[in-house]
């Protein structure tokens, strides 16, 4: 199928700002789904609130637009009742790790077979540019006019520590890499986290004087490096990209089925 | 795999928001912003059909059609 067959064209042009990295994530996601050859009926997109969450409205899959931060909780319900479906949960950095922090940790701990895409633009774009848990020390935001003093989370480290069994990071600049990671994350039988660094030219870019969208997306090439590269040893400030975790552990729905069998047998 | 040969740039002007990402990141500088701040292929003969613009376009507004695609 062509990419356009996977979207709800009547809602285009989409509502994201010019140059918003979330659009590139949508682009990469559609390519991953196309490569996998999945039918639209096999996919459920469950999102919360925020610019990133709007992605579920643009795809012509089953979609649920739910509460801020709680998308993973709704998605857990969907997955447990219909484990054969591919559940994809697109989230923003604030949605995933501030409001939805606990849901994120526990979905990872349970290793439930879903794909969480964390579109990290380091700010709350939709509500006016407030700082998020990913803004980091020195970052400017409308609620941090003299720079944020809060340390930043590291999405990858949190996902690893909480027990996610597929953890990867890329950026909007590396669109092909994103497609590959989303592809592999959907195939992975367990909780997958793909962090994609995206540019918010309207708020984060403007507040932090990072230029226009093309400057911001090019910057991702300069501030990141593949895992274990020589460049990282020379410059520890570089952010690593790649697949950090990929391991097979018992998946939650499969374990739950075993419990049902055990309960039936015991009666 | 044979090298893809460009047939046409299909740019959806209603969807393009003129962010300029494609113009800036095209390795062959094929694209430019036109008078209405929309992306336009001004040097299509230089296009190597790498599709990087298509893959990065946040507005899903660019399609690179190659002769292979047509088959």
mmCIF file of C-alpha atoms in Angstrom:
data_model
loop_
_atom_site.group_PDB
_atom_site.id
_atom_site.type_symbol
_atom_site.label_atom_id
_atom_site.label_comp_id
_atom_site.label_asym_id
_atom_site.label_seq_id
_atom_site.Cartn_x
_atom_site.Cartn_y
_atom_site.Cartn_z
ATOM 1 C CA UNK A 1 0.000 0.000 0.000
ATOM 2 C CA UNK A 2 1.122 3.560 -0.545
ATOM 3 C CA UNK A 3 1.799 5.730 2.499
ATOM 4 C CA UNK A 4 -1.281 7.808 1.781
ATOM 5 C CA UNK A 5 -3.459 4.741 2.244
ATOM 6 C CA UNK A 6 -2.488 4.683 5.910
ATOM 7 C CA UNK A 7 -3.561 8.234 6.752
ATOM 8 C CA UNK A 8 -6.817 10.099 7.118
ATOM 9 C CA UNK A 9 -6.239 12.552 4.322
ATOM 10 C CA UNK A 10 -9.253 14.635 5.240
ATOM 11 C CA UNK A 11 -7.341 15.964 8.280
ATOM 12 C CA UNK A 12 -4.387 17.182 6.220
ATOM 13 C CA UNK A 13 -2.540 19.472 6.158
ATOM 14 C CA UNK A 14 -1.963 18.504 9.782
ATOM 15 C CA UNK A 15 -2.044 20.921 12.716
ATOM 16 C CA UNK A 16 1.641 20.742 13.599
ATOM 17 C CA UNK A 17 3.721 23.878 13.078
ATOM 18 C CA UNK A 18 5.931 24.282 10.021
ATOM 19 C CA UNK A 19 9.066 22.205 10.523
ATOM 20 C CA UNK A 20 7.779 20.287 13.557
ATOM 21 C CA UNK A 21 9.744 17.075 14.049
ATOM 22 C CA UNK A 22 6.614 15.166 14.992
ATOM 23 C CA UNK A 23 5.601 15.179 11.327
ATOM 24 C CA UNK A 24 8.820 13.371 10.457
ATOM 25 C CA UNK A 25 8.041 10.780 13.142
ATOM 26 C CA UNK A 26 4.626 10.218 11.537
ATOM 27 C CA UNK A 27 6.403 9.861 8.194
ATOM 28 C CA UNK A 28 8.849 7.291 9.613
ATOM 29 C CA UNK A 29 6.097 5.405 11.417
ATOM 30 C CA UNK A 30 4.028 5.051 8.237
ATOM 31 C CA UNK A 31 7.062 3.733 6.373
ATOM 32 C CA UNK A 32 7.707 1.169 9.110
ATOM 33 C CA UNK A 33 4.100 -0.007 8.966
ATOM 34 C CA UNK A 34 4.261 -0.183 5.170
ATOM 35 C CA UNK A 35 7.459 -2.247 5.299
ATOM 36 C CA UNK A 36 5.884 -4.623 7.789
ATOM 37 C CA UNK A 37 2.929 -5.035 5.446
ATOM 38 C CA UNK A 38 0.491 -4.775 8.328
ATOM 39 C CA UNK A 39 -3.153 -4.252 7.599
ATOM 40 C CA UNK A 40 -4.786 -1.201 9.125
ATOM 41 C CA UNK A 41 -7.020 -3.452 11.200
ATOM 42 C CA UNK A 42 -4.066 -4.997 12.995
ATOM 43 C CA UNK A 43 -2.842 -1.757 14.518
ATOM 44 C CA UNK A 44 -4.137 0.314 17.403
ATOM 45 C CA UNK A 45 -2.676 3.728 18.111
ATOM 46 C CA UNK A 46 -3.354 4.936 21.628
ATOM 47 C CA UNK A 47 -2.270 8.423 22.547
ATOM 48 C CA UNK A 48 -2.613 10.849 25.423
ATOM 49 C CA UNK A 49 -2.528 14.625 25.183
ATOM 50 C CA UNK A 50 -0.133 17.015 23.535
ATOM 51 C CA UNK A 51 1.158 17.816 20.072
ATOM 52 C CA UNK A 52 2.627 14.334 19.812
ATOM 53 C CA UNK A 53 -0.669 12.696 20.765
ATOM 54 C CA UNK A 54 -2.376 14.190 17.736
ATOM 55 C CA UNK A 55 -0.586 11.631 15.599
ATOM 56 C CA UNK A 56 -3.249 9.043 16.391
ATOM 57 C CA UNK A 57 -5.867 11.176 14.667
ATOM 58 C CA UNK A 58 -3.906 11.261 11.427
ATOM 59 C CA UNK A 59 -3.411 7.536 10.977
ATOM 60 C CA UNK A 60 -6.150 5.371 9.545
ATOM 61 C CA UNK A 61 -5.687 2.582 12.098
ATOM 62 C CA UNK A 62 -7.822 1.872 15.120
ATOM 63 C CA UNK A 63 -7.146 4.873 17.311
ATOM 64 C CA UNK A 64 -7.824 6.037 20.827
ATOM 65 C CA UNK A 65 -7.132 9.580 21.960
ATOM 66 C CA UNK A 66 -7.143 9.376 25.737
ATOM 67 C CA UNK A 67 -6.100 11.222 28.898
ATOM 68 C CA UNK A 68 -2.890 13.128 29.431
ATOM 69 C CA UNK A 69 -0.165 10.680 30.421
ATOM 70 C CA UNK A 70 -2.537 7.741 30.652
ATOM 71 C CA UNK A 71 -2.238 6.386 27.119
ATOM 72 C CA UNK A 72 -0.189 3.404 28.291
ATOM 73 C CA UNK A 73 -2.869 2.469 30.808
ATOM 74 C CA UNK A 74 -5.564 2.469 28.105
ATOM 75 C CA UNK A 75 -3.203 0.662 25.774
ATOM 76 C CA UNK A 76 -2.598 -2.013 28.420
ATOM 77 C CA UNK A 77 -6.349 -2.638 28.502
ATOM 78 C CA UNK A 78 -6.518 -2.925 24.725
ATOM 79 C CA UNK A 79 -3.525 -5.237 24.554
ATOM 80 C CA UNK A 80 -4.738 -7.532 27.332
ATOM 81 C CA UNK A 81 -8.151 -7.949 25.736
ATOM 82 C CA UNK A 82 -6.808 -8.363 22.182
ATOM 83 C CA UNK A 83 -3.180 -9.485 22.429
ATOM 84 C CA UNK A 84 -3.037 -10.229 18.706
ATOM 85 C CA UNK A 85 -3.172 -6.513 17.864
ATOM 86 C CA UNK A 86 -0.117 -4.323 17.431
ATOM 87 C CA UNK A 87 -0.453 -1.529 19.962
ATOM 88 C CA UNK A 88 1.547 1.621 19.324
ATOM 89 C CA UNK A 89 1.616 4.458 21.826
ATOM 90 C CA UNK A 90 3.025 7.757 20.624
ATOM 91 C CA UNK A 91 3.858 10.114 23.469
ATOM 92 C CA UNK A 92 5.563 13.404 24.102
ATOM 93 C CA UNK A 93 8.322 13.772 26.658
ATOM 94 C CA UNK A 94 6.017 15.404 29.186
ATOM 95 C CA UNK A 95 3.146 13.043 28.452
ATOM 96 C CA UNK A 96 5.393 9.991 28.866
ATOM 97 C CA UNK A 97 7.635 10.970 31.740
ATOM 98 C CA UNK A 98 5.942 13.686 33.790
ATOM 99 C CA UNK A 99 2.185 13.171 33.790
ATOM 100 C CA UNK A 100 2.526 9.560 32.666
ATOM 101 C CA UNK A 101 5.750 8.726 34.470
ATOM 102 C CA UNK A 102 4.289 5.972 36.591
ATOM 103 C CA UNK A 103 2.420 4.346 33.738
ATOM 104 C CA UNK A 104 5.630 4.371 31.749
ATOM 105 C CA UNK A 105 7.625 2.673 34.497
ATOM 106 C CA UNK A 106 5.078 -0.036 35.108
ATOM 107 C CA UNK A 107 4.337 -0.809 31.471
ATOM 108 C CA UNK A 108 8.081 -1.355 31.091
ATOM 109 C CA UNK A 109 8.286 -3.411 34.290
ATOM 110 C CA UNK A 110 5.497 -5.716 33.100
ATOM 111 C CA UNK A 111 7.070 -6.103 29.689
ATOM 112 C CA UNK A 112 3.708 -5.893 27.969
ATOM 113 C CA UNK A 113 3.983 -6.189 24.198
ATOM 114 C CA UNK A 114 3.502 -2.616 23.050
ATOM 115 C CA UNK A 115 5.542 0.005 21.265
ATOM 116 C CA UNK A 116 6.023 3.331 23.033
ATOM 117 C CA UNK A 117 7.355 6.095 20.821
ATOM 118 C CA UNK A 118 8.618 8.994 22.925
ATOM 119 C CA UNK A 119 8.797 12.085 20.754
ATOM 120 C CA UNK A 120 11.189 14.154 22.808
ATOM 121 C CA UNK A 121 11.170 17.832 21.909
ATOM 122 C CA UNK A 122 12.166 18.880 25.439
ATOM 123 C CA UNK A 123 9.179 21.136 25.955
ATOM 124 C CA UNK A 124 5.392 21.315 26.282
ATOM 125 C CA UNK A 125 4.593 22.714 22.869
ATOM 126 C CA UNK A 126 0.818 22.602 22.778
ATOM 127 C CA UNK A 127 0.247 24.498 26.008
ATOM 128 C CA UNK A 128 2.674 27.302 25.348
ATOM 129 C CA UNK A 129 6.259 26.222 25.887
ATOM 130 C CA UNK A 130 6.480 25.269 29.551
ATOM 131 C CA UNK A 131 9.584 23.332 30.588
ATOM 132 C CA UNK A 132 9.295 19.552 30.773
ATOM 133 C CA UNK A 133 11.324 16.908 32.634
ATOM 134 C CA UNK A 134 13.469 16.707 29.514
ATOM 135 C CA UNK A 135 14.272 20.413 29.178
ATOM 136 C CA UNK A 136 17.368 20.055 31.328
ATOM 137 C CA UNK A 137 19.655 22.451 33.159
ATOM 138 C CA UNK A 138 20.133 25.705 31.301
ATOM 139 C CA UNK A 139 17.192 25.172 28.954
ATOM 140 C CA UNK A 140 14.905 28.149 28.401
ATOM 141 C CA UNK A 141 11.124 27.880 28.462
ATOM 142 C CA UNK A 142 8.197 30.224 29.058
ATOM 143 C CA UNK A 143 8.085 28.988 32.664
ATOM 144 C CA UNK A 144 11.870 29.158 32.997
ATOM 145 C CA UNK A 145 12.689 32.655 31.720
ATOM 146 C CA UNK A 146 16.053 32.599 33.536
ATOM 147 C CA UNK A 147 16.802 29.013 32.476
ATOM 148 C CA UNK A 148 15.731 25.758 34.035
ATOM 149 C CA UNK A 149 17.639 24.471 37.053
ATOM 150 C CA UNK A 150 16.011 21.039 36.864
ATOM 151 C CA UNK A 151 18.126 18.111 35.789
ATOM 152 C CA UNK A 152 16.837 16.229 32.770
ATOM 153 C CA UNK A 153 15.628 12.666 32.645
ATOM 154 C CA UNK A 154 17.323 10.317 30.235
ATOM 155 C CA UNK A 155 14.535 8.414 28.454
ATOM 156 C CA UNK A 156 16.792 5.521 27.528
ATOM 157 C CA UNK A 157 18.197 5.083 31.037
ATOM 158 C CA UNK A 158 14.724 5.164 32.592
ATOM 159 C CA UNK A 159 13.365 2.648 30.104
ATOM 160 C CA UNK A 160 16.326 0.363 30.705
ATOM 161 C CA UNK A 161 16.069 0.614 34.473
ATOM 162 C CA UNK A 162 12.313 0.018 34.433
ATOM 163 C CA UNK A 163 12.781 -3.166 32.437
ATOM 164 C CA UNK A 164 11.829 -2.384 28.842
ATOM 165 C CA UNK A 165 13.144 -5.157 26.614
ATOM 166 C CA UNK A 166 13.709 -3.056 23.482
ATOM 167 C CA UNK A 167 15.142 0.422 23.929
ATOM 168 C CA UNK A 168 16.392 2.623 21.122
ATOM 169 C CA UNK A 169 17.044 6.273 20.388
ATOM 170 C CA UNK A 170 17.235 8.276 17.203
ATOM 171 C CA UNK A 171 16.354 11.758 15.939
ATOM 172 C CA UNK A 172 14.139 13.348 13.304
ATOM 173 C CA UNK A 173 17.273 13.982 11.221
ATOM 174 C CA UNK A 174 17.923 10.237 11.044
ATOM 175 C CA UNK A 175 14.573 9.372 9.480
ATOM 176 C CA UNK A 176 15.683 6.075 7.962
ATOM 177 C CA UNK A 177 17.099 4.966 11.293
ATOM 178 C CA UNK A 178 13.785 5.889 12.951
ATOM 179 C CA UNK A 179 11.869 3.774 10.466
ATOM 180 C CA UNK A 180 14.126 0.793 11.135
ATOM 181 C CA UNK A 181 13.781 1.182 14.913
ATOM 182 C CA UNK A 182 9.999 1.551 14.828
ATOM 183 C CA UNK A 183 9.844 -1.460 12.511
ATOM 184 C CA UNK A 184 11.914 -3.580 14.906
ATOM 185 C CA UNK A 185 10.092 -2.254 17.960
ATOM 186 C CA UNK A 186 6.714 -3.284 16.529
ATOM 187 C CA UNK A 187 8.064 -6.767 15.803
ATOM 188 C CA UNK A 188 9.593 -7.071 19.280
ATOM 189 C CA UNK A 189 7.573 -9.244 21.649
ATOM 190 C CA UNK A 190 7.741 -7.131 24.787
ATOM 191 C CA UNK A 191 7.680 -3.503 25.870
ATOM 192 C CA UNK A 192 9.583 -1.427 23.339
ATOM 193 C CA UNK A 193 10.639 2.169 23.776
ATOM 194 C CA UNK A 194 11.857 4.268 20.876
ATOM 195 C CA UNK A 195 12.943 7.761 21.830
ATOM 196 C CA UNK A 196 13.012 10.118 18.881
ATOM 197 C CA UNK A 197 14.482 13.562 19.436
ATOM 198 C CA UNK A 198 12.310 16.044 17.571
ATOM 199 C CA UNK A 199 12.571 19.752 16.983
ATOM 200 C CA UNK A 200 9.992 22.228 18.275
ATOM 201 C CA UNK A 201 10.923 25.332 16.326
ATOM 202 C CA UNK A 202 8.003 27.320 17.703
ATOM 203 C CA UNK A 203 8.854 27.072 21.397
ATOM 204 C CA UNK A 204 12.032 25.205 22.229
ATOM 205 C CA UNK A 205 13.884 26.544 19.218
ATOM 206 C CA UNK A 206 12.796 30.126 19.661
ATOM 207 C CA UNK A 207 13.357 30.189 23.429
ATOM 208 C CA UNK A 208 16.772 28.601 23.136
ATOM 209 C CA UNK A 209 17.867 30.546 20.069
ATOM 210 C CA UNK A 210 18.458 27.430 18.012
ATOM 211 C CA UNK A 211 17.314 28.962 14.741
ATOM 212 C CA UNK A 212 14.667 27.752 12.346
ATOM 213 C CA UNK A 213 13.517 24.170 11.782
ATOM 214 C CA UNK A 214 16.287 23.303 9.271
ATOM 215 C CA UNK A 215 18.942 24.524 11.739
ATOM 216 C CA UNK A 216 17.380 22.507 14.527
ATOM 217 C CA UNK A 217 17.107 19.286 12.562
ATOM 218 C CA UNK A 218 20.695 19.603 11.328
ATOM 219 C CA UNK A 219 21.808 20.127 14.911
ATOM 220 C CA UNK A 220 20.710 16.575 15.726
ATOM 221 C CA UNK A 221 23.457 15.336 13.439
ATOM 222 C CA UNK A 222 26.033 17.360 15.366
ATOM 223 C CA UNK A 223 24.948 16.522 18.911
ATOM 224 C CA UNK A 224 24.449 12.774 18.480
ATOM 225 C CA UNK A 225 26.668 9.835 17.584
ATOM 226 C CA UNK A 226 26.173 6.078 17.160
ATOM 227 C CA UNK A 227 26.534 3.990 20.326
ATOM 228 C CA UNK A 228 30.139 3.278 21.221
ATOM 229 C CA UNK A 229 31.637 5.572 18.597
ATOM 230 C CA UNK A 230 35.103 7.034 18.893
ATOM 231 C CA UNK A 231 33.553 10.495 18.787
ATOM 232 C CA UNK A 232 31.739 9.731 22.064
ATOM 233 C CA UNK A 233 35.014 8.931 23.805
ATOM 234 C CA UNK A 234 36.456 12.220 22.633
ATOM 235 C CA UNK A 235 33.346 14.233 23.423
ATOM 236 C CA UNK A 236 31.265 12.737 26.258
ATOM 237 C CA UNK A 237 28.569 15.399 25.734
ATOM 238 C CA UNK A 238 27.425 13.716 22.541
ATOM 239 C CA UNK A 239 24.121 11.865 22.837
ATOM 240 C CA UNK A 240 24.262 8.248 21.731
ATOM 241 C CA UNK A 241 21.880 6.873 19.106
ATOM 242 C CA UNK A 242 21.105 3.268 18.409
ATOM 243 C CA UNK A 243 19.596 0.186 20.003
ATOM 244 C CA UNK A 244 20.517 0.046 23.694
ATOM 245 C CA UNK A 245 18.529 -3.008 24.761
ATOM 246 C CA UNK A 246 17.113 -5.896 22.768
ATOM 247 C CA UNK A 247 16.380 -8.996 24.779
ATOM 248 C CA UNK A 248 13.677 -11.596 25.105
ATOM 249 C CA UNK A 249 11.880 -11.952 28.422
ATOM 250 C CA UNK A 250 8.407 -13.349 29.157
ATOM 251 C CA UNK A 251 5.739 -11.083 27.689
ATOM 252 C CA UNK A 252 2.894 -10.056 29.965
ATOM 253 C CA UNK A 253 -0.115 -11.182 27.890
ATOM 254 C CA UNK A 254 1.464 -14.596 27.294
ATOM 255 C CA UNK A 255 2.094 -14.966 31.030
ATOM 256 C CA UNK A 256 -1.458 -13.912 31.744
ATOM 257 C CA UNK A 257 -2.769 -16.604 29.397
ATOM 258 C CA UNK A 258 -0.773 -19.172 31.375
ATOM 259 C CA UNK A 259 -2.441 -17.983 34.577
ATOM 260 C CA UNK A 260 -5.860 -18.414 32.960
ATOM 261 C CA UNK A 261 -4.916 -21.952 31.948
ATOM 262 C CA UNK A 262 -3.645 -22.692 35.446
ATOM 263 C CA UNK A 263 -6.830 -21.360 37.005
ATOM 264 C CA UNK A 264 -8.974 -23.481 34.694
ATOM 265 C CA UNK A 265 -6.935 -26.574 35.458
ATOM 266 C CA UNK A 266 -7.227 -26.055 39.184
ATOM 267 C CA UNK A 267 -11.031 -25.900 39.165
ATOM 268 C CA UNK B 1 19.518 -3.133 -7.309
ATOM 269 C CA UNK B 2 19.579 -0.763 -10.238
ATOM 270 C CA UNK B 3 19.880 2.896 -9.416
ATOM 271 C CA UNK B 4 16.527 4.604 -9.225
ATOM 272 C CA UNK B 5 15.938 7.131 -11.947
ATOM 273 C CA UNK B 6 13.866 10.173 -11.175
ATOM 274 C CA UNK B 7 10.585 10.591 -12.953
ATOM 275 C CA UNK B 8 9.099 13.488 -11.075
ATOM 276 C CA UNK B 9 8.896 15.388 -7.810
ATOM 277 C CA UNK B 10 5.321 15.373 -6.643
ATOM 278 C CA UNK B 11 4.986 18.236 -4.177
ATOM 279 C CA UNK B 12 1.653 18.734 -2.489
ATOM 280 C CA UNK B 13 1.457 22.510 -2.232
ATOM 281 C CA UNK B 14 -1.612 22.384 -0.022
ATOM 282 C CA UNK B 15 0.255 20.365 2.588
ATOM 283 C CA UNK B 16 3.702 22.000 2.353
ATOM 284 C CA UNK B 17 4.139 24.550 5.132
ATOM 285 C CA UNK B 18 7.405 25.888 3.784
ATOM 286 C CA UNK B 19 9.639 24.870 6.692
ATOM 287 C CA UNK B 20 12.620 24.555 4.347
ATOM 288 C CA UNK B 21 13.954 21.256 5.752
ATOM 289 C CA UNK B 22 13.947 19.627 2.302
ATOM 290 C CA UNK B 23 15.694 22.609 0.712
ATOM 291 C CA UNK B 24 18.394 22.663 3.387
ATOM 292 C CA UNK B 25 19.040 18.917 3.539
ATOM 293 C CA UNK B 26 18.908 17.992 -0.148
ATOM 294 C CA UNK B 27 22.418 16.707 -0.909
ATOM 295 C CA UNK B 28 22.194 17.981 -4.486
ATOM 296 C CA UNK B 29 20.429 21.289 -3.819
ATOM 297 C CA UNK B 30 17.586 20.392 -6.144
ATOM 298 C CA UNK B 31 14.872 22.143 -4.186
ATOM 299 C CA UNK B 32 14.186 25.794 -3.478
ATOM 300 C CA UNK B 33 11.437 27.835 -1.894
ATOM 301 C CA UNK B 34 9.236 29.514 -4.463
ATOM 302 C CA UNK B 35 7.593 32.927 -4.189
ATOM 303 C CA UNK B 36 4.796 31.484 -2.077
ATOM 304 C CA UNK B 37 7.224 29.823 0.356
ATOM 305 C CA UNK B 38 6.472 26.354 -0.941
ATOM 306 C CA UNK B 39 9.055 23.780 -1.879
ATOM 307 C CA UNK B 40 9.749 23.500 -5.615
ATOM 308 C CA UNK B 41 12.116 21.304 -7.621
ATOM 309 C CA UNK B 42 14.123 23.851 -9.579
ATOM 310 C CA UNK B 43 16.980 21.546 -10.652
ATOM 311 C CA UNK B 44 15.301 18.167 -11.141
ATOM 312 C CA UNK B 45 18.086 17.073 -13.495
ATOM 313 C CA UNK B 46 20.467 17.002 -10.492
ATOM 314 C CA UNK B 47 18.171 14.789 -8.392
ATOM 315 C CA UNK B 48 19.641 11.404 -7.463
ATOM 316 C CA UNK B 49 16.307 10.108 -6.137
ATOM 317 C CA UNK B 50 17.731 9.445 -2.663
ATOM 318 C CA UNK B 51 14.295 10.320 -1.249
ATOM 319 C CA UNK B 52 15.783 11.967 1.847
ATOM 320 C CA UNK B 53 13.420 14.917 1.342
ATOM 321 C CA UNK B 54 10.449 12.586 1.095
ATOM 322 C CA UNK B 55 11.449 10.690 4.230
ATOM 323 C CA UNK B 56 12.123 13.794 6.325
ATOM 324 C CA UNK B 57 9.254 15.986 5.162
ATOM 325 C CA UNK B 58 7.200 16.681 8.290
ATOM 326 C CA UNK B 59 4.172 17.520 6.170
ATOM 327 C CA UNK B 60 4.223 14.329 4.041
ATOM 328 C CA UNK B 61 4.136 16.748 1.137
ATOM 329 C CA UNK B 62 6.893 15.336 -1.093
ATOM 330 C CA UNK B 63 6.835 12.208 -3.179
ATOM 331 C CA UNK B 64 9.745 11.260 -5.370
ATOM 332 C CA UNK B 65 8.453 9.168 -8.211
ATOM 333 C CA UNK B 66 11.097 7.049 -9.900
ATOM 334 C CA UNK B 67 10.793 5.033 -13.079
ATOM 335 C CA UNK B 68 10.953 1.899 -10.936
ATOM 336 C CA UNK B 69 7.957 3.043 -8.900
ATOM 337 C CA UNK B 70 5.927 3.295 -12.052
ATOM 338 C CA UNK B 71 6.530 -0.309 -13.004
#
